[in-house]
């Protein structure tokens, strides 16, 4: 097999790898989990951390990279996106994802612009800019550029879902933030109790028999990150653009969506909306309800929940999914004649293997 053939296979893999991974996953998988025993934390001695690394301009564009000491590089990478209603939190809030480091994953925990600094789609731009930077610098960081997942909870769950479903949507990517020629596409997404359709949250909370909610008010976290009042009809288009369920198609990466049965901050029907949209589009999506869990808390660091995520990522990011390392040497390609001429053109490619 020569280098050109391998390169052509790599190009095919670049578009087909998601379907191949989906075939290895149980894409019809649904059901409930019951948290029981706690999952032990990943001890500090088991990993190394590279802190305050820039992925773009400004103080809000930094990440910390956690890597297991005992694993062979390059490592599959999980990009962790913290919650906090898009208006609080930081990359230091990594506890929900840190156990993955002891399962052999590198974890990059990122900061992004909060709603007091910028409104959507800036936060989505930041997530994609972080992915581009990490992929572009994969060799230096010891990570596999073809095995990258997004993982987030609450507002972070919304942002990873939005980034995961909107590949190729120009308005949701700002290439001026750096690494413009590098793809922001990921190979898997894990969404923990992220909002989907801001305009339906209050009605869904009532249907779930939750106390009165005010997601549609001017002071809500959703209104602040949109820059308009969710309940105002003039805000409907902004809410539609911010909705991850607006964009799914069959080429989306596999999704694992998890939501607590007692969550009244983000009603669990929000996750069902996204799951149904992904499945209608032909995407591979799994959904799990976590029995008794609310919006965050100890159930989310339990062994059952943590293992569900790690097992999903093991299936979605297999080492064999990486394309071959060989690349064509364009200097070895020669073209004679003109493609537009009467006699056309011929091309030759020389290879040493």
CSV table of N, CA and C in Angstrom, one decimal, residues 14 107 231 258 334:
chain,number,residue,atom,x,y,z
A,14,UNK,N,-11.6,10.5,7.9
A,14,UNK,CA,-12.0,11.7,8.5
A,14,UNK,C,-13.5,12.0,8.5
A,107,UNK,N,-7.3,15.2,30.5
A,107,UNK,CA,-8.4,16.1,30.6
A,107,UNK,C,-7.9,17.5,30.6
A,231,UNK,N,-38.5,35.2,27.5
A,231,UNK,CA,-39.9,35.2,27.3
A,231,UNK,C,-40.4,36.2,26.3
A,258,UNK,N,-27.0,12.6,30.1
A,258,UNK,CA,-27.4,12.1,31.4
A,258,UNK,C,-28.1,13.2,32.2
A,334,UNK,N,3.4,14.8,-9.7
A,334,UNK,CA,3.7,15.6,-10.9
A,334,UNK,C,2.5,15.6,-11.9
